[in-house]
DNA sequence: TACCTTATATAAATGCACGATATATCCTCT
DNA sequence: AGAGGATATATCGTGCATTTATATAAGGTA
């Protein structure tokens, strides 16, 4: 079977092992108990708006989120009803709508971040110092990987 | 303000920074294009069954998945219709149903794993050798963290 | 203006989730 | 053994979210 191929030098990264580790981590991470009762798509839209740092046109959101355009229109309507986003006209295009995150909407992301940190902290405390250092050392690379992934989203 | 507290020695792990990095990575990772058209909950159940390595009772699935029991019954019915799981009686309890993953169901997880690996490989190739080593060095700690998290799931 | 394209909204149908409840089996106590 | 209660799953009816198809409105071009 040869489950641990030693063709790779052990200081290099086995992509398959990386995927496995991420899948394992996310299996736990995704199930972190959460306070808000918002759907996956809803949270994804709020997250996209927050990380974009500015308003996004409805049509552009249909590309990053995997929802149909009518579905997104209704989702934005619900979010607007709940005060998490605002629709504003696009000054440069009378047809378009710019979806703005409100302060309350931004707060959702922040509180989820705080919540995750609160749950992760005691677990991280139980790691060895070497393990904590190992993770700390990988953070810049993980962040870089995410940047690379977002740079060319469809390839 | 003080956004970068230097109270921590820089070889230790800032939990907040960790959460931020994971969120950033997952924002990209979650959106990796995927072939299957299965819902989030569906995939979660298949994943749980695969990582359990054996059949699970319907009621036990309602605990790991965040779905009501009737919802899970219907979900399993759909999965069974699609040939991804099988219902079998529990020999030790006539009321219970054991949900077994079929080979086709197992294949869903495998193909998703392969798909992710395929998408990640070219991005990882663009990291520096040091960055790859840093990630490789963090994988055991990440896996351990997931184990710790699964061990005491409710806080 | 007439026409085509793009951006968003509305409508009808479907699907997936839930709560309440029914049915079958297990367990315990007498 | 048999009654009563608890547990496991299934069914029914309802509500919300999402989809496809289509409508409305604005931009762009001849």
Coordinates of C-alpha atoms (C1' of nucleotides) in Angstrom, one line a residue:
Chain A
X1 CA 0.0 0.0 0.0
X2 CA 2.8 2.5 0.9
X3 CA 0.5 5.0 2.6
X4 CA 3.4 7.3 3.5
X5 CA 5.3 7.9 0.3
X6 CA 8.8 9.0 1.2
X7 CA 9.6 10.3 -2.3
X8 CA 9.1 13.8 -0.8
X9 CA 11.7 15.3 1.4
X10 CA 9.9 15.6 4.7
X11 CA 10.4 19.3 5.0
X12 CA 8.3 19.9 1.9
X13 CA 4.6 20.1 1.7
X14 CA 2.4 17.2 0.6
X15 CA -0.6 18.8 -0.9
X16 CA -2.8 15.8 -0.3
X17 CA -1.9 15.8 3.4
X18 CA -2.6 19.5 3.5
X19 CA -6.0 19.1 2.1
X20 CA -6.7 16.3 4.5
X21 CA -5.6 18.4 7.5
X22 CA -7.7 21.3 6.4
X23 CA -10.7 19.1 5.8
X24 CA -10.3 17.7 9.3
X25 CA -9.8 21.1 10.9
X26 CA -12.9 22.5 9.1
X27 CA -15.0 19.5 10.0
X28 CA -14.6 20.8 13.6
X29 CA -14.4 24.5 12.8
X30 CA -17.6 24.7 10.8
X31 CA -19.5 23.2 13.7
X32 CA -18.4 25.7 16.3
X33 CA -21.6 26.7 18.0
X34 CA -22.9 30.0 16.9
X35 CA -25.3 32.5 18.3
X36 CA -26.8 34.0 15.1
X37 CA -29.5 32.1 13.3
X38 CA -28.5 33.1 9.8
X39 CA -28.3 30.9 6.8
X40 CA -25.0 29.9 5.2
X41 CA -25.7 32.1 2.1
X42 CA -26.7 35.1 4.2
X43 CA -23.5 34.9 6.2
X44 CA -21.5 34.5 3.1
X45 CA -22.9 37.7 1.6
X46 CA -22.2 39.6 4.8
X47 CA -18.7 38.2 4.9
X48 CA -18.1 39.1 1.3
X49 CA -19.3 42.7 1.9
X50 CA -17.2 43.0 5.0
X51 CA -14.0 41.7 3.4
X52 CA -14.5 43.9 0.3
X53 CA -14.5 46.9 2.5
X54 CA -17.0 48.8 0.4
X55 CA -20.4 48.5 -1.4
X56 CA -20.9 45.8 -4.1
X57 CA -23.3 45.7 -7.0
X58 CA -26.0 43.1 -6.8
X59 CA -24.8 41.5 -10.0
X60 CA -21.3 41.3 -8.8
X61 CA -22.5 39.5 -5.7
X62 CA -24.2 36.9 -7.8
X63 CA -20.7 36.0 -9.1
X64 CA -19.0 35.5 -5.8
X65 CA -22.0 33.9 -4.1
X66 CA -23.4 30.9 -5.6
X67 CA -27.0 32.1 -5.8
X68 CA -29.2 33.1 -8.7
X69 CA -29.9 36.8 -9.3
X70 CA -33.5 36.7 -8.1
X71 CA -32.4 34.7 -5.1
X72 CA -29.9 37.3 -4.2
X73 CA -32.4 40.1 -4.7
X74 CA -34.7 38.5 -2.2
X75 CA -31.8 37.7 0.2
X76 CA -30.7 41.4 0.1
X77 CA -34.4 42.4 0.7
X78 CA -34.4 40.2 3.8
X79 CA -31.0 41.6 4.9
X80 CA -32.3 45.1 4.4
X81 CA -35.4 44.4 6.4
X82 CA -33.2 43.2 9.2
X83 CA -31.1 46.3 9.0
X84 CA -27.9 44.5 8.0
X85 CA -27.4 46.0 4.6
X86 CA -28.7 49.0 2.7
X87 CA -29.6 49.4 -0.9
X88 CA -28.3 52.6 -2.5
X89 CA -28.4 53.7 -6.1
X90 CA -25.2 53.6 -8.1
X91 CA -24.5 57.2 -9.1
X92 CA -22.7 56.0 -12.2
X93 CA -25.4 53.6 -13.4
X94 CA -29.1 54.2 -12.9
X95 CA -30.0 50.5 -13.3
X96 CA -27.6 49.3 -10.7
X97 CA -28.0 48.9 -6.9
X98 CA -25.1 49.2 -4.6
X99 CA -25.4 46.9 -1.5
X100 CA -23.8 48.6 1.5
X101 CA -23.1 46.9 4.8
X102 CA -24.6 48.7 7.8
X103 CA -22.9 49.0 11.1
X104 CA -25.2 46.3 12.4
X105 CA -24.2 44.1 9.5
X106 CA -20.5 44.7 10.1
X107 CA -21.1 43.8 13.8
X108 CA -22.4 40.3 12.8
X109 CA -19.0 39.5 11.3
X110 CA -17.2 40.9 14.2
X111 CA -19.2 39.0 16.8
X112 CA -18.7 35.8 14.9
X113 CA -15.0 36.4 14.8
X114 CA -15.0 37.1 18.6
X115 CA -17.1 34.0 19.1
X116 CA -14.7 31.8 17.2
X117 CA -11.7 33.2 19.0
X118 CA -13.4 32.5 22.3
X119 CA -14.0 28.9 21.4
X120 CA -10.5 28.4 19.9
X121 CA -8.5 29.9 22.7
X122 CA -8.9 27.2 25.3
X123 CA -8.2 24.5 22.7
X124 CA -5.0 26.3 21.6
X125 CA -4.0 26.6 25.2
X126 CA -3.9 22.8 25.3
X127 CA -1.4 22.6 22.5
X128 CA 2.3 22.3 23.2
X129 CA 4.4 25.5 22.8
X130 CA 6.0 23.9 19.8
X131 CA 2.7 23.2 18.2
X132 CA 1.6 26.8 18.9
X133 CA 4.8 28.1 17.4
X134 CA 4.3 25.8 14.3
X135 CA 0.8 27.3 13.7
X136 CA 2.0 30.8 14.3
X137 CA 4.7 30.3 11.8
X138 CA 2.3 29.1 9.2
X139 CA -0.2 31.9 9.4
X140 CA 1.5 34.2 6.9
X141 CA 1.7 31.4 4.4
X142 CA -1.9 30.5 4.9
X143 CA -2.9 34.1 4.4
X144 CA -0.8 34.3 1.3
X145 CA -2.4 31.2 -0.1
X146 CA -5.8 32.7 0.4
X147 CA -4.6 35.8 -1.5
X148 CA -3.4 33.7 -4.4
X149 CA -6.6 31.9 -4.5
X150 CA -8.7 35.0 -4.6
X151 CA -6.5 36.6 -7.2
X152 CA -7.5 34.0 -9.9
X153 CA -10.8 32.7 -8.7
X154 CA -11.8 30.6 -11.7
X155 CA -8.7 28.7 -12.6
Chain B
X1 CA -6.1 51.5 19.3
X2 CA -2.9 49.4 19.4
X3 CA -3.9 46.9 16.7
X4 CA -0.7 44.9 16.9
X5 CA -0.2 44.2 20.6
X6 CA 3.4 43.3 21.2
X7 CA 2.8 42.0 24.7
X8 CA 3.1 38.5 23.2
X9 CA 6.5 37.1 22.4
X10 CA 6.4 36.8 18.6
X11 CA 7.1 33.1 18.7
X12 CA 3.8 32.4 20.5
X13 CA 0.4 32.2 18.8
X14 CA -2.0 35.1 18.9
X15 CA -5.4 33.4 18.8
X16 CA -7.1 36.4 17.3
X17 CA -4.6 36.4 14.4
X18 CA -5.1 32.7 14.0
X19 CA -8.9 33.1 13.7
X20 CA -8.4 35.9 11.2
X21 CA -6.0 33.8 9.1
X22 CA -8.4 30.8 9.1
X23 CA -11.4 33.0 8.2
X24 CA -9.4 34.5 5.3
X25 CA -8.3 31.1 4.1
X26 CA -11.8 29.6 4.4
X27 CA -13.3 32.5 2.5
X28 CA -11.3 31.3 -0.4
X29 CA -11.4 27.6 0.4
X30 CA -15.2 27.3 0.7
X31 CA -15.7 28.9 -2.7
X32 CA -13.5 26.4 -4.5
X33 CA -15.5 25.4 -7.5
X34 CA -17.2 22.1 -7.0
X35 CA -18.9 19.7 -9.4
X36 CA -21.5 18.0 -7.2
X37 CA -24.8 19.9 -6.7
X38 CA -25.4 18.7 -3.2
X39 CA -26.6 20.9 -0.3
X40 CA -24.4 21.9 2.6
X41 CA -26.3 19.6 5.0
X42 CA -26.1 16.7 2.6
X43 CA -22.4 17.0 2.2
X44 CA -22.0 17.3 6.0
X45 CA -23.8 14.1 6.6
X46 CA -21.7 12.2 4.0
X47 CA -18.6 13.7 5.5
X48 CA -19.6 12.7 9.0
X49 CA -20.3 9.1 7.8
X50 CA -17.0 8.9 6.0
X51 CA -14.9 10.2 8.8
X52 CA -16.7 7.9 11.3
X53 CA -15.5 4.9 9.3
X54 CA -18.7 3.0 9.9
X55 CA -22.5 3.2 10.1
X56 CA -24.2 5.7 12.4
X57 CA -27.7 5.7 13.9
X58 CA -30.1 8.2 12.6
X59 CA -30.5 9.8 16.1
X60 CA -26.7 10.1 16.5
X61 CA -26.5 12.0 13.3
X62 CA -29.1 14.5 14.5
X63 CA -26.6 15.4 17.2
X64 CA -23.5 16.0 15.0
X65 CA -25.5 17.6 12.2
X66 CA -27.6 20.6 13.1
X67 CA -30.9 19.2 11.7
X68 CA -34.1 18.0 13.3
X69 CA -34.8 14.3 13.4
X70 CA -37.6 14.6 10.8
X71 CA -35.4 16.6 8.6
X72 CA -32.7 14.0 8.8
X73 CA -35.1 11.2 8.1
X74 CA -36.0 13.0 4.8
X75 CA -32.4 13.8 4.1
X76 CA -31.4 10.2 4.5
X77 CA -34.4 9.2 2.3
X78 CA -33.1 11.5 -0.5
X79 CA -29.5 10.2 0.0
X80 CA -30.9 6.6 -0.2
X81 CA -32.8 7.4 -3.4
X82 CA -29.6 8.7 -4.9
X83 CA -27.7 5.6 -3.9
X84 CA -25.3 7.4 -1.5
X85 CA -26.3 5.8 1.7
X86 CA -28.2 2.7 2.8
X87 CA -30.6 2.1 5.7
X88 CA -30.1 -1.1 7.5
X89 CA -31.7 -2.4 10.7
X90 CA -29.6 -2.2 13.9
X91 CA -29.3 -5.9 15.0
X92 CA -29.0 -4.8 18.6
X93 CA -32.0 -2.4 18.6
X94 CA -35.1 -3.1 16.5
X95 CA -36.2 0.5 16.6
X96 CA -33.0 2.0 15.3
X97 CA -31.8 2.4 11.7
X98 CA -28.1 2.3 10.9
X99 CA -27.1 4.6 8.1
X100 CA -24.4 3.1 5.9
X101 CA -22.3 4.9 3.4
X102 CA -22.4 3.2 0.0
X103 CA -19.4 3.0 -2.3
X104 CA -20.9 5.8 -4.4
X105 CA -21.4 7.9 -1.2
X106 CA -17.8 7.3 -0.2
X107 CA -16.7 8.3 -3.7
X108 CA -18.4 11.8 -3.3
X109 CA -16.0 12.6 -0.5
X110 CA -13.1 11.2 -2.3
X111 CA -13.7 13.2 -5.4
X112 CA -14.2 16.3 -3.5
X113 CA -10.9 15.8 -1.7
X114 CA -9.2 15.1 -5.1
X115 CA -10.9 18.2 -6.5
X116 CA -9.6 20.4 -3.7
X117 CA -6.2 19.0 -3.9
X118 CA -6.2 19.7 -7.6
X119 CA -7.1 23.3 -7.0
X120 CA -4.7 23.8 -4.2
X121 CA -1.7 22.3 -5.8
X122 CA -0.9 25.1 -8.3
X123 CA -1.4 27.7 -5.6
X124 CA 0.9 25.9 -3.2
X125 CA 3.5 25.7 -5.9
X126 CA 3.6 29.4 -6.0
X127 CA 4.6 29.7 -2.3
X128 CA 8.2 30.0 -1.3
X129 CA 9.9 26.8 0.0
X130 CA 10.0 28.4 3.4
X131 CA 6.2 29.0 3.3
X132 CA 5.6 25.5 2.2
X133 CA 7.8 24.2 5.1
X134 CA 6.0 26.4 7.5
X135 CA 2.6 25.0 6.5
X136 CA 3.9 21.4 6.5
X137 CA 5.2 22.0 10.0
X138 CA 1.8 23.2 11.2
X139 CA -0.3 20.3 9.9
X140 CA 0.2 18.0 12.9
X141 CA -0.8 20.9 15.2
X142 CA -3.9 21.7 13.1
X143 CA -4.9 18.1 13.1
X144 CA -4.4 17.9 16.9
X145 CA -6.5 21.0 17.3
X146 CA -9.4 19.4 15.4
X147 CA -9.1 16.3 17.6
X148 CA -9.3 18.4 20.7
X149 CA -12.3 20.3 19.3
X150 CA -14.1 17.1 18.5
X151 CA -13.4 15.6 21.8
X152 CA -15.4 18.1 23.8
X153 CA -17.9 19.5 21.2
X154 CA -20.2 21.5 23.4
X155 CA -17.8 23.8 25.2
Chain C
dT1 C1' -36.6 57.0 -32.2
dA2 C1' -35.9 52.0 -32.5
dC3 C1' -33.3 48.3 -31.0
dC4 C1' -30.3 45.5 -28.3
dT5 C1' -28.0 44.7 -23.9
dT6 C1' -27.6 45.0 -19.0
dA7 C1' -29.4 45.4 -14.0
dT8 C1' -32.8 44.5 -10.9
dA9 C1' -37.4 43.0 -9.6
dT10 C1' -41.6 40.1 -9.5
dA11 C1' -44.2 35.6 -9.9
dA12 C1' -45.1 30.7 -9.8
dA13 C1' -43.2 26.3 -8.7
dT14 C1' -40.1 23.3 -6.1
dG15 C1' -37.4 21.8 -2.4
dC16 C1' -35.8 21.6 2.1
dA17 C1' -36.4 22.5 6.8
dC18 C1' -39.3 22.5 11.0
dG19 C1' -43.0 21.2 14.8
dA20 C1' -46.5 18.1 16.0
dT21 C1' -47.8 13.6 16.1
dA22 C1' -48.1 8.5 15.0
dT23 C1' -46.1 3.9 15.2
dA24 C1' -43.0 0.4 16.6
dT25 C1' -39.7 -1.3 19.7
dC26 C1' -37.2 -1.5 24.1
dC27 C1' -36.9 -1.5 29.1
dT28 C1' -38.3 -1.9 33.8
dC29 C1' -41.1 -3.0 37.5
dT30 C1' -44.3 -5.9 39.5
Chain D
dA1 C1' -46.0 -12.2 31.4
dG2 C1' -48.0 -7.7 30.9
dA3 C1' -48.5 -2.6 31.7
dG4 C1' -46.5 1.8 31.4
dG5 C1' -43.1 4.8 30.0
dA6 C1' -39.1 5.9 27.2
dT7 C1' -36.7 5.9 22.9
dA8 C1' -36.2 5.6 17.6
dT9 C1' -38.0 6.5 13.4
dA10 C1' -41.5 8.0 10.1
dT11 C1' -45.4 10.9 8.4
dC12 C1' -48.1 15.1 7.8
dG13 C1' -48.9 19.9 7.2
dT14 C1' -46.7 24.4 7.1
dG15 C1' -43.3 28.1 6.1
dC16 C1' -39.3 30.0 4.1
dA17 C1' -35.6 30.0 0.7
dT18 C1' -34.2 29.3 -3.9
dT19 C1' -35.0 28.4 -8.8
dT20 C1' -36.6 29.3 -13.7
dA21 C1' -39.1 32.3 -16.5
dT22 C1' -40.5 36.8 -17.3
dA23 C1' -41.2 41.8 -16.6
dT24 C1' -39.5 46.6 -15.9
dA25 C1' -36.2 50.1 -16.3
dA26 C1' -32.0 52.2 -17.7
dG27 C1' -27.8 52.4 -20.7
dG28 C1' -25.7 52.4 -25.3
dT29 C1' -25.7 52.8 -30.4
dA30 C1' -27.1 53.7 -34.9

